[in-house]
mmCIF file of C-alpha atoms in Angstrom:
data_model
loop_
_atom_site.group_PDB
_atom_site.id
_atom_site.type_symbol
_atom_site.label_atom_id
_atom_site.label_comp_id
_atom_site.label_asym_id
_atom_site.label_seq_id
_atom_site.Cartn_x
_atom_site.Cartn_y
_atom_site.Cartn_z
ATOM 1 C CA MET A 1 83.085 36.681 4.980
ATOM 2 C CA MET A 2 79.333 35.975 5.684
ATOM 3 C CA PHE A 3 76.549 36.898 3.280
ATOM 4 C CA PRO A 4 73.000 37.537 4.536
ATOM 5 C CA PHE A 5 71.695 35.568 1.551
ATOM 6 C CA VAL A 6 72.875 33.037 -0.969
ATOM 7 C CA MET A 7 72.529 32.890 -4.680
ATOM 8 C CA ASN A 8 71.247 29.901 -6.578
ATOM 9 C CA ALA A 9 72.888 28.506 -9.655
ATOM 10 C CA SER A 10 71.098 30.940 -11.926
ATOM 11 C CA GLY A 11 72.025 33.886 -9.810
ATOM 12 C CA GLU A 12 68.575 34.371 -8.297
ATOM 13 C CA GLU A 13 67.950 34.791 -4.624
ATOM 14 C CA ALA A 14 66.932 31.546 -2.833
ATOM 15 C CA ILE A 15 63.641 31.559 -0.924
ATOM 16 C CA PRO A 16 64.109 30.371 2.637
ATOM 17 C CA ASP A 17 61.963 27.493 4.015
ATOM 18 C CA ALA A 18 58.788 28.454 5.848
ATOM 19 C CA THR A 19 59.144 28.759 9.581
ATOM 20 C CA PRO A 20 57.552 26.084 11.827
ATOM 21 C CA GLU A 21 54.903 28.622 12.826
ATOM 22 C CA ALA A 22 53.918 29.160 9.169
ATOM 23 C CA LYS A 23 53.783 25.437 8.561
ATOM 24 C CA ALA A 24 51.388 25.019 11.464
ATOM 25 C CA GLU A 25 48.961 27.458 9.883
ATOM 26 C CA VAL A 26 48.573 25.335 6.714
ATOM 27 C CA LYS A 27 45.570 23.045 7.345
ATOM 28 C CA PRO A 28 44.582 20.117 5.153
ATOM 29 C CA GLU A 29 41.393 20.579 3.152
ATOM 30 C CA THR A 30 38.460 18.735 4.848
ATOM 31 C CA LYS A 31 35.382 17.367 3.125
ATOM 32 C CA PRO A 32 32.042 18.639 4.446
ATOM 33 C CA ALA A 33 30.070 16.113 6.509
ATOM 34 C CA VAL A 34 27.197 14.339 4.750
ATOM 35 C CA SER A 35 23.921 15.940 5.805
ATOM 36 C CA LEU A 36 20.924 13.967 7.025
ATOM 37 C CA GLU A 37 18.978 14.961 3.911
ATOM 38 C CA GLU A 38 21.789 13.739 1.641
ATOM 39 C CA MET A 39 21.973 10.443 3.503
ATOM 40 C CA LYS A 40 18.181 10.084 3.264
ATOM 41 C CA ASN A 41 18.260 10.634 -0.494
ATOM 42 C CA LEU A 42 21.245 8.317 -0.949
ATOM 43 C CA LEU A 43 19.450 5.425 0.767
ATOM 44 C CA GLY A 44 16.015 6.289 -0.587
ATOM 45 C CA MET A 45 14.775 6.405 2.988
ATOM 46 C CA SER A 46 11.342 7.617 4.077
ATOM 47 C CA ILE A 47 9.264 7.397 7.241
ATOM 48 C CA TYR A 48 5.465 7.203 7.358
ATOM 49 C CA LEU A 49 3.211 7.614 10.419
ATOM 50 C CA GLN A 50 -0.542 7.050 10.417
ATOM 51 C CA GLY A 51 -3.029 7.302 13.264
ATOM 52 C CA GLY A 52 -6.383 8.637 14.288
ATOM 53 C CA TYR A 53 -9.549 8.258 16.301
ATOM 54 C CA THR A 54 -12.756 6.458 15.279
ATOM 55 C CA PHE A 55 -16.084 6.808 17.099
ATOM 56 C CA ASN A 56 -18.902 4.297 16.622
ATOM 57 C CA PHE A 57 -22.379 5.752 17.291
ATOM 58 C CA SER A 58 -23.616 2.331 18.471
ATOM 59 C CA ASN A 59 -20.961 2.490 21.210
ATOM 60 C CA PRO A 60 -20.437 -1.300 21.074
ATOM 61 C CA ASP A 61 -19.323 -3.015 24.270
ATOM 62 C CA SER A 62 -16.831 -4.964 22.161
ATOM 63 C CA MET A 63 -15.169 -1.653 21.141
ATOM 64 C CA THR A 64 -15.038 -3.127 17.629
ATOM 65 C CA ASN A 65 -16.122 -1.831 14.244
ATOM 66 C CA GLU A 66 -17.335 -5.128 12.825
ATOM 67 C CA GLN A 67 -16.805 -5.899 9.129
ATOM 68 C CA ARG A 68 -13.880 -3.476 9.112
ATOM 69 C CA LEU A 69 -10.241 -4.467 9.132
ATOM 70 C CA PHE A 70 -7.742 -1.631 9.241
ATOM 71 C CA ASP A 71 -9.888 0.621 11.457
ATOM 72 C CA LYS A 72 -11.348 -2.233 13.497
ATOM 73 C CA LYS A 73 -10.917 -0.643 16.946
ATOM 74 C CA THR A 74 -13.354 2.067 17.991
ATOM 75 C CA ASN A 75 -13.524 4.788 20.641
ATOM 76 C CA THR A 76 -9.755 4.819 21.136
ATOM 77 C CA PHE A 77 -6.801 6.772 19.807
ATOM 78 C CA LEU A 78 -4.497 4.680 17.636
ATOM 79 C CA ILE A 79 -1.098 4.945 16.001
ATOM 80 C CA ASP A 80 -2.076 2.202 13.605
ATOM 81 C CA LEU A 81 0.861 2.293 11.220
ATOM 82 C CA ALA A 82 4.507 3.329 11.494
ATOM 83 C CA GLN A 83 6.749 2.513 8.548
ATOM 84 C CA ILE A 84 10.336 2.957 7.497
ATOM 85 C CA GLN A 85 11.196 2.381 3.862
ATOM 86 C CA PHE A 86 14.351 2.215 1.763
ATOM 87 C CA ALA A 87 13.757 2.306 -1.982
ATOM 88 C CA LYS A 88 15.640 2.934 -5.207
ATOM 89 C CA ASP A 89 14.263 2.765 -8.757
ATOM 90 C CA ALA A 90 16.210 0.505 -11.078
ATOM 91 C CA PRO A 91 17.777 2.255 -14.092
ATOM 92 C CA VAL A 92 17.949 0.473 -17.431
ATOM 93 C CA GLY A 93 20.690 -2.099 -17.097
ATOM 94 C CA GLY A 94 20.863 -1.616 -13.327
ATOM 95 C CA LEU A 95 19.407 -2.722 -10.008
ATOM 96 C CA GLY A 96 16.815 -1.222 -7.707
ATOM 97 C CA TYR A 97 15.267 -2.310 -4.436
ATOM 98 C CA LYS A 98 12.604 -1.713 -1.812
ATOM 99 C CA LEU A 99 12.588 -2.636 1.863
ATOM 100 C CA LYS A 100 9.489 -1.639 3.839
ATOM 101 C CA LEU A 101 9.043 -2.413 7.543
ATOM 102 C CA SER A 102 5.671 -1.818 9.233
ATOM 103 C CA TYR A 103 4.675 -1.577 12.886
ATOM 104 C CA GLY A 104 1.272 -1.085 14.538
ATOM 105 C CA GLU A 105 -2.281 -2.429 14.445
ATOM 106 C CA THR A 106 -2.299 -2.495 10.642
ATOM 107 C CA ALA A 107 0.741 -4.778 10.626
ATOM 108 C CA LYS A 108 -1.331 -7.472 12.379
ATOM 109 C CA PHE A 109 -3.736 -7.749 9.453
ATOM 110 C CA ILE A 110 -1.295 -7.927 6.550
ATOM 111 C CA HIS A 111 1.014 -10.745 7.666
ATOM 112 C CA SER A 112 1.963 -13.313 5.048
ATOM 113 C CA SER A 113 1.687 -16.949 6.072
ATOM 114 C CA GLY A 114 5.073 -18.217 7.223
ATOM 115 C CA LEU A 115 6.298 -14.704 8.070
ATOM 116 C CA GLY A 116 4.951 -13.509 11.400
ATOM 117 C CA ASN A 117 1.733 -14.301 13.237
ATOM 118 C CA PRO A 118 -1.539 -12.336 13.608
ATOM 119 C CA ASN A 119 -0.665 -11.188 17.131
ATOM 120 C CA GLU A 120 2.583 -9.497 16.134
ATOM 121 C CA SER A 121 2.620 -5.746 15.581
ATOM 122 C CA PHE A 122 5.646 -5.955 13.260
ATOM 123 C CA ASP A 123 5.568 -6.924 9.579
ATOM 124 C CA LEU A 124 8.147 -7.208 6.816
ATOM 125 C CA THR A 125 5.745 -5.736 4.268
ATOM 126 C CA GLU A 126 7.978 -5.518 1.199
ATOM 127 C CA ALA A 127 11.490 -6.747 0.436
ATOM 128 C CA TYR A 128 12.451 -7.114 -3.215
ATOM 129 C CA VAL A 129 15.118 -6.437 -5.832
ATOM 130 C CA ASP A 130 14.427 -5.066 -9.332
ATOM 131 C CA TYR A 131 16.508 -5.375 -12.468
ATOM 132 C CA VAL A 132 15.666 -3.585 -15.710
ATOM 133 C CA ALA A 133 17.096 -5.483 -18.663
ATOM 134 C CA PRO A 134 18.141 -3.250 -21.607
ATOM 135 C CA LEU A 135 15.573 -4.685 -23.998
ATOM 136 C CA GLY A 136 13.456 -2.178 -25.903
ATOM 137 C CA SER A 137 11.968 0.275 -23.404
ATOM 138 C CA GLY A 138 13.301 -1.856 -20.533
ATOM 139 C CA LEU A 139 12.130 -5.243 -19.238
ATOM 140 C CA LYS A 140 11.598 -5.012 -15.482
ATOM 141 C CA LEU A 141 12.280 -8.167 -13.466
ATOM 142 C CA ARG A 142 11.400 -8.353 -9.770
ATOM 143 C CA PHE A 143 12.019 -10.978 -7.117
ATOM 144 C CA GLY A 144 10.980 -10.928 -3.480
ATOM 145 C CA LYS A 145 7.955 -9.902 -1.428
ATOM 146 C CA PHE A 146 5.851 -7.032 -2.771
ATOM 147 C CA ALA A 147 2.435 -5.391 -2.379
ATOM 148 C CA THR A 148 -0.351 -6.842 -4.492
ATOM 149 C CA TYR A 149 -1.096 -5.406 -7.906
ATOM 150 C CA ILE A 150 -4.795 -6.211 -7.376
ATOM 151 C CA SER A 151 -7.331 -3.659 -6.006
ATOM 152 C CA ALA A 152 -7.760 0.093 -6.334
ATOM 153 C CA GLU A 153 -6.632 0.694 -2.744
ATOM 154 C CA MET A 154 -3.384 0.222 -0.837
ATOM 155 C CA ILE A 155 -2.175 -0.538 2.692
ATOM 156 C CA GLU A 156 -1.245 3.084 3.424
ATOM 157 C CA ALA A 157 -4.237 5.413 3.768
ATOM 158 C CA LYS A 158 -2.283 8.323 2.266
ATOM 159 C CA ASP A 159 -2.378 6.585 -1.122
ATOM 160 C CA ASN A 160 -6.183 6.173 -1.050
ATOM 161 C CA TYR A 161 -9.047 8.618 -1.357
ATOM 162 C CA ASN A 162 -10.472 7.677 2.054
ATOM 163 C CA TYR A 163 -9.090 7.044 5.536
ATOM 164 C CA SER A 164 -10.932 3.723 6.043
ATOM 165 C CA ARG A 165 -10.487 0.871 3.549
ATOM 166 C CA SER A 166 -13.175 -0.636 1.355
ATOM 167 C CA PHE A 167 -14.779 -4.052 1.889
ATOM 168 C CA LEU A 168 -13.172 -5.120 -1.370
ATOM 169 C CA TYR A 169 -9.661 -4.312 -0.221
ATOM 170 C CA SER A 170 -10.253 -5.718 3.257
ATOM 171 C CA PHE A 171 -11.895 -9.028 2.285
ATOM 172 C CA ALA A 172 -11.947 -9.687 -1.464
ATOM 173 C CA THR A 173 -8.286 -9.420 -2.471
ATOM 174 C CA PRO A 174 -4.767 -10.296 -1.236
ATOM 175 C CA PHE A 175 -2.364 -7.797 0.346
ATOM 176 C CA THR A 176 1.071 -9.100 -0.701
ATOM 177 C CA HIS A 177 2.801 -11.741 -2.822
ATOM 178 C CA THR A 178 6.165 -13.455 -2.662
ATOM 179 C CA GLY A 179 7.700 -14.547 -5.926
ATOM 180 C CA PHE A 180 8.634 -13.247 -9.368
ATOM 181 C CA MET A 181 7.315 -10.521 -11.684
ATOM 182 C CA ALA A 182 8.212 -9.493 -15.232
ATOM 183 C CA GLY A 183 6.806 -6.246 -16.640
ATOM 184 C CA TYR A 184 7.163 -4.417 -19.939
ATOM 185 C CA LYS A 185 5.873 -1.045 -21.181
ATOM 186 C CA PHE A 186 5.011 -1.481 -24.850
ATOM 187 C CA SER A 187 3.900 2.142 -25.297
ATOM 188 C CA GLU A 188 2.502 5.086 -23.368
ATOM 189 C CA ALA A 189 -0.936 3.491 -23.809
ATOM 190 C CA PHE A 190 -0.214 -0.156 -22.978
ATOM 191 C CA SER A 191 1.861 -2.128 -20.475
ATOM 192 C CA ALA A 192 1.710 -5.673 -19.121
ATOM 193 C CA SER A 193 3.096 -7.717 -16.234
ATOM 194 C CA LEU A 194 3.231 -11.432 -15.529
ATOM 195 C CA TYR A 195 3.549 -13.019 -12.070
ATOM 196 C CA ILE A 196 4.577 -16.376 -10.603
ATOM 197 C CA VAL A 197 4.097 -16.300 -6.832
ATOM 198 C CA ASN A 198 3.483 -18.497 -3.810
ATOM 199 C CA GLY A 199 -0.102 -17.243 -3.642
ATOM 200 C CA TRP A 200 -2.267 -14.879 -1.604
ATOM 201 C CA ASP A 201 -0.382 -13.526 1.425
ATOM 202 C CA VAL A 202 1.936 -16.530 1.468
ATOM 203 C CA ALA A 203 5.675 -16.061 2.101
ATOM 204 C CA ASP A 204 6.352 -19.757 2.774
ATOM 205 C CA ASP A 205 4.194 -21.714 0.332
ATOM 206 C CA ASN A 206 1.586 -24.014 1.874
ATOM 207 C CA ASN A 207 1.457 -26.398 -1.115
ATOM 208 C CA LYS A 208 3.586 -27.560 -4.052
ATOM 209 C CA GLY A 209 1.736 -25.492 -6.654
ATOM 210 C CA LYS A 210 2.291 -21.931 -7.783
ATOM 211 C CA THR A 211 -0.153 -19.118 -8.458
ATOM 212 C CA PHE A 212 -0.002 -17.287 -11.799
ATOM 213 C CA GLY A 213 -1.107 -13.732 -12.437
ATOM 214 C CA ALA A 214 -1.273 -11.094 -15.142
ATOM 215 C CA SER A 215 -1.930 -7.374 -15.254
ATOM 216 C CA PHE A 216 -2.728 -5.246 -18.318
ATOM 217 C CA ALA A 217 -2.840 -1.444 -18.148
ATOM 218 C CA VAL A 218 -4.521 0.418 -21.028
ATOM 219 C CA ALA A 219 -4.859 4.172 -21.520
ATOM 220 C CA PRO A 220 -6.815 4.567 -24.790
ATOM 221 C CA ILE A 221 -7.288 8.320 -24.308
ATOM 222 C CA GLU A 222 -5.481 10.711 -21.979
ATOM 223 C CA PRO A 223 -8.189 11.137 -19.259
ATOM 224 C CA LEU A 224 -9.017 7.391 -19.112
ATOM 225 C CA ALA A 225 -6.933 4.598 -17.579
ATOM 226 C CA LEU A 226 -8.055 0.961 -17.365
ATOM 227 C CA THR A 227 -6.369 -1.936 -15.573
ATOM 228 C CA PHE A 228 -7.288 -5.616 -15.921
ATOM 229 C CA ASN A 229 -5.840 -7.988 -13.311
ATOM 230 C CA PHE A 230 -6.074 -11.769 -13.088
ATOM 231 C CA MET A 231 -4.774 -14.417 -10.691
ATOM 232 C CA TYR A 232 -5.243 -18.201 -10.671
ATOM 233 C CA GLY A 233 -3.708 -20.978 -8.606
ATOM 234 C CA PRO A 234 -4.028 -23.307 -5.604
ATOM 235 C CA GLU A 235 -4.340 -21.587 -2.232
ATOM 236 C CA GLN A 236 -5.390 -24.451 0.068
ATOM 237 C CA ALA A 237 -2.834 -26.039 2.392
ATOM 238 C CA ASN A 238 -1.304 -29.269 1.065
ATOM 239 C CA ASN A 239 -3.655 -29.247 -1.926
ATOM 240 C CA THR A 240 -2.744 -28.425 -5.525
ATOM 241 C CA SER A 241 -5.984 -29.690 -7.108
ATOM 242 C CA ASN A 242 -8.375 -26.917 -6.022
ATOM 243 C CA ASN A 243 -7.728 -23.464 -7.435
ATOM 244 C CA ARG A 244 -8.744 -19.909 -6.627
ATOM 245 C CA PHE A 245 -9.418 -17.331 -9.329
ATOM 246 C CA ILE A 246 -9.867 -13.572 -9.145
ATOM 247 C CA PHE A 247 -10.610 -10.943 -11.770
ATOM 248 C CA ASP A 248 -10.004 -7.337 -10.743
ATOM 249 C CA TRP A 249 -10.848 -4.314 -12.882
ATOM 250 C CA ILE A 250 -9.941 -0.699 -12.125
ATOM 251 C CA GLY A 251 -11.071 2.272 -14.183
ATOM 252 C CA ALA A 252 -10.086 5.897 -13.593
ATOM 253 C CA PHE A 253 -11.429 8.904 -15.482
ATOM 254 C CA LYS A 254 -10.196 12.463 -14.933
ATOM 255 C CA ALA A 255 -13.273 14.417 -15.968
ATOM 256 C CA THR A 256 -11.735 17.831 -15.279
ATOM 257 C CA LYS A 257 -8.556 19.189 -13.763
ATOM 258 C CA ASN A 258 -10.139 18.933 -10.313
ATOM 259 C CA LEU A 259 -12.626 16.050 -10.638
ATOM 260 C CA THR A 260 -11.678 12.359 -10.829
ATOM 261 C CA PHE A 261 -13.887 9.273 -10.942
ATOM 262 C CA MET A 262 -12.738 5.736 -10.226
ATOM 263 C CA ALA A 263 -14.375 2.307 -10.113
ATOM 264 C CA ASN A 264 -13.192 -1.092 -8.903
ATOM 265 C CA VAL A 265 -14.838 -4.445 -9.692
ATOM 266 C CA ASP A 266 -13.814 -7.800 -8.186
ATOM 267 C CA TYR A 267 -15.059 -11.314 -8.856
ATOM 268 C CA ALA A 268 -13.494 -14.401 -7.258
ATOM 269 C CA TYR A 269 -14.246 -18.062 -6.678
ATOM 270 C CA GLU A 270 -12.552 -21.057 -5.071
ATOM 271 C CA GLU A 271 -13.002 -24.699 -5.961
ATOM 272 C CA ARG A 272 -14.148 -27.118 -3.216
ATOM 273 C CA ASP A 273 -13.498 -24.560 -0.500
ATOM 274 C CA PRO A 274 -12.986 -26.135 2.952
ATOM 275 C CA LEU A 275 -14.518 -22.980 4.478
ATOM 276 C CA ASN A 276 -17.696 -23.785 2.536
ATOM 277 C CA SER A 277 -17.930 -27.476 3.523
ATOM 278 C CA GLY A 278 -16.043 -28.533 0.406
ATOM 279 C CA ARG A 279 -18.403 -26.772 -1.999
ATOM 280 C CA ASN A 280 -17.348 -24.135 -4.522
ATOM 281 C CA SER A 281 -17.497 -20.627 -3.077
ATOM 282 C CA GLU A 282 -17.568 -17.170 -4.660
ATOM 283 C CA TRP A 283 -17.481 -13.528 -3.671
ATOM 284 C CA TYR A 284 -17.749 -10.330 -5.684
ATOM 285 C CA GLY A 285 -18.362 -6.611 -5.412
ATOM 286 C CA VAL A 286 -18.024 -3.138 -6.847
ATOM 287 C CA ALA A 287 -16.811 0.170 -5.420
ATOM 288 C CA GLY A 288 -17.237 3.635 -6.944
ATOM 289 C CA TYR A 289 -15.205 6.725 -6.049
ATOM 290 C CA ALA A 290 -15.323 10.436 -6.812
ATOM 291 C CA LYS A 291 -12.781 13.031 -5.696
ATOM 292 C CA TYR A 292 -12.883 16.793 -6.132
ATOM 293 C CA ASP A 293 -9.926 19.105 -5.421
ATOM 294 C CA PHE A 294 -11.170 22.518 -4.310
ATOM 295 C CA THR A 295 -7.611 23.811 -3.919
ATOM 296 C CA ASP A 296 -4.148 22.336 -3.607
ATOM 297 C CA PHE A 297 -4.841 21.978 0.116
ATOM 298 C CA ILE A 298 -8.494 20.878 0.385
ATOM 299 C CA SER A 299 -10.338 18.058 -1.376
ATOM 300 C CA THR A 300 -13.328 15.831 -0.710
ATOM 301 C CA SER A 301 -14.082 12.235 -1.690
ATOM 302 C CA ILE A 302 -17.032 9.879 -1.668
ATOM 303 C CA ARG A 303 -16.998 6.081 -1.893
ATOM 304 C CA VAL A 304 -20.038 3.850 -2.391
ATOM 305 C CA GLU A 305 -19.676 0.094 -2.312
ATOM 306 C CA TYR A 306 -21.413 -3.269 -2.568
ATOM 307 C CA PHE A 307 -19.816 -6.575 -1.543
ATOM 308 C CA ASN A 308 -21.471 -10.001 -1.683
ATOM 309 C CA ASP A 309 -19.879 -12.700 0.453
ATOM 310 C CA LYS A 310 -22.573 -15.155 -0.590
ATOM 311 C CA ASP A 311 -20.967 -18.174 1.099
ATOM 312 C CA GLY A 312 -19.542 -16.397 4.139
ATOM 313 C CA VAL A 313 -15.978 -17.516 3.425
ATOM 314 C CA ARG A 314 -14.423 -14.020 3.493
ATOM 315 C CA THR A 315 -16.197 -12.253 6.369
ATOM 316 C CA GLY A 316 -17.473 -15.283 8.296
ATOM 317 C CA ILE A 317 -21.115 -14.414 7.567
ATOM 318 C CA ALA A 318 -23.068 -15.141 4.369
ATOM 319 C CA GLN A 319 -24.184 -11.586 3.659
ATOM 320 C CA GLU A 320 -24.376 -8.619 1.328
ATOM 321 C CA LEU A 321 -22.486 -5.597 2.644
ATOM 322 C CA LYS A 322 -22.912 -1.983 1.553
ATOM 323 C CA GLU A 323 -21.294 1.251 2.638
ATOM 324 C CA ILE A 324 -21.025 4.937 1.858
ATOM 325 C CA THR A 325 -18.067 7.020 3.016
ATOM 326 C CA LEU A 326 -17.549 10.793 2.904
ATOM 327 C CA THR A 327 -14.025 12.096 3.444
ATOM 328 C CA VAL A 328 -12.463 15.566 3.539
ATOM 329 C CA ASP A 329 -8.725 15.867 2.967
ATOM 330 C CA PHE A 330 -6.748 18.780 4.464
ATOM 331 C CA LYS A 331 -3.081 19.238 3.566
ATOM 332 C CA VAL A 332 -2.286 21.288 6.641
ATOM 333 C CA ALA A 333 1.474 21.137 6.026
ATOM 334 C CA LYS A 334 3.838 19.974 3.309
ATOM 335 C CA ASN A 335 3.842 16.323 4.394
ATOM 336 C CA LEU A 336 0.901 16.210 6.809
ATOM 337 C CA LEU A 337 -2.644 15.130 5.864
ATOM 338 C CA VAL A 338 -5.688 15.347 8.139
ATOM 339 C CA ARG A 339 -8.851 13.475 7.085
ATOM 340 C CA PRO A 340 -12.197 13.759 8.860
ATOM 341 C CA GLU A 341 -14.542 10.997 7.682
ATOM 342 C CA TYR A 342 -18.130 9.779 8.070
ATOM 343 C CA ARG A 343 -19.086 6.205 7.136
ATOM 344 C CA HIS A 344 -22.351 4.256 7.125
ATOM 345 C CA ASP A 345 -22.253 0.439 6.806
ATOM 346 C CA TRP A 346 -25.202 -1.905 6.501
ATOM 347 C CA SER A 347 -25.755 -5.608 5.856
ATOM 348 C CA THR A 348 -28.493 -8.103 5.001
ATOM 349 C CA GLN A 349 -27.623 -9.876 8.294
ATOM 350 C CA ASN A 350 -26.975 -8.879 11.889
ATOM 351 C CA ALA A 351 -23.289 -8.276 11.222
ATOM 352 C CA PHE A 352 -22.574 -5.360 13.601
ATOM 353 C CA ASP A 353 -22.408 -4.849 17.363
ATOM 354 C CA SER A 354 -24.231 -2.587 19.781
ATOM 355 C CA ASN A 355 -24.944 -3.931 23.282
ATOM 356 C CA LYS A 356 -24.317 -7.496 22.165
ATOM 357 C CA THR A 357 -22.190 -9.102 19.463
ATOM 358 C CA PHE A 358 -23.859 -9.212 16.022
ATOM 359 C CA ASP A 359 -27.194 -7.751 17.140
ATOM 360 C CA THR A 360 -27.760 -5.046 14.520
ATOM 361 C CA ARG A 361 -27.656 -4.654 10.735
ATOM 362 C CA SER A 362 -25.911 -1.285 10.462
ATOM 363 C CA GLN A 363 -23.310 0.961 12.035
ATOM 364 C CA ASP A 364 -22.275 4.598 11.709
ATOM 365 C CA THR A 365 -18.814 5.892 12.467
ATOM 366 C CA VAL A 366 -16.911 9.160 12.352
ATOM 367 C CA ALA A 367 -13.141 9.311 12.296
ATOM 368 C CA VAL A 368 -10.253 11.728 12.065
ATOM 369 C CA GLY A 369 -7.116 10.310 10.516
ATOM 370 C CA MET A 370 -3.660 11.873 10.392
ATOM 371 C CA MET A 371 -0.898 10.846 7.992
ATOM 372 C CA TYR A 372 2.664 12.182 8.035
ATOM 373 C CA THR A 373 5.476 11.400 5.588
ATOM 374 C CA TRP A 374 9.152 12.312 6.004
#
């Protein structure tokens, strides 16, 4: 006798197995794909593009803005800097890193000795690892190649008040260092860093000595921030007896919510400089800045500057350089800046071009720079 169902041991009806068709409908749970934005945040990745057009009213046959570095070419459109960066801040007791690769005209001017040549448009600008030791507020240790701590300006125009760079940043100070840094924040008002590096823009040291540096940041009152930077060591090839010294001071004062003033002072000398026929050389200067934010999208800045290359070892001409720059900053989109700029340079010597090389004492330029960050 057949029963249409069976009973289990407890007398309850048994549930038949699912049919093959039902089994086919059960799909394993899948994880959502990682989005591009999530991957970008995970790696700390960002992309930066910078370009523009500069017009020189002297219309020099050389198509060169003399005594300028980062905006040296005139009367031509330029994509002067394209960067990709991977960065992560180190937590206390953990590791962080930064890798920054640069391409374009700007990359030609910031090469470190032993890492690329002046004709290459590619530069390994920064590559370092950070570790924050769990001591007090955290002792930061850094090893690798990193941007200089000296000067009020930076390689990327987006981080400066103006599109063009100052004489001080172009000629008075280094761009990068390779070596070791230790920094500690003692309080909200005082922090300090110590450096042992190969030297100024030197990835592969050119002598057996090392260059030592120190930086002290002081904020005595909330609107005022002061930074004192020092560096001392041998910079001449195969020579550890002659040293170079630089003192760099930066002061920033936020007068109102919308108005900020900043000043930068540099003084440097080098012992028995081969570029000065074995005599001691020195160079120094000062730059003043003011920036006013009309809205969150529009601001204007002015920079005035004096630089004395009294022995001609930094610019190639013994001269006093001066400049005034007016810049307007438009944030036309979330990550896009547009900066029209007017600049007037003048010198105590014929340091600029018109129809011939070095035949005039001044030059006037207008530029429009564009900076995009993703």
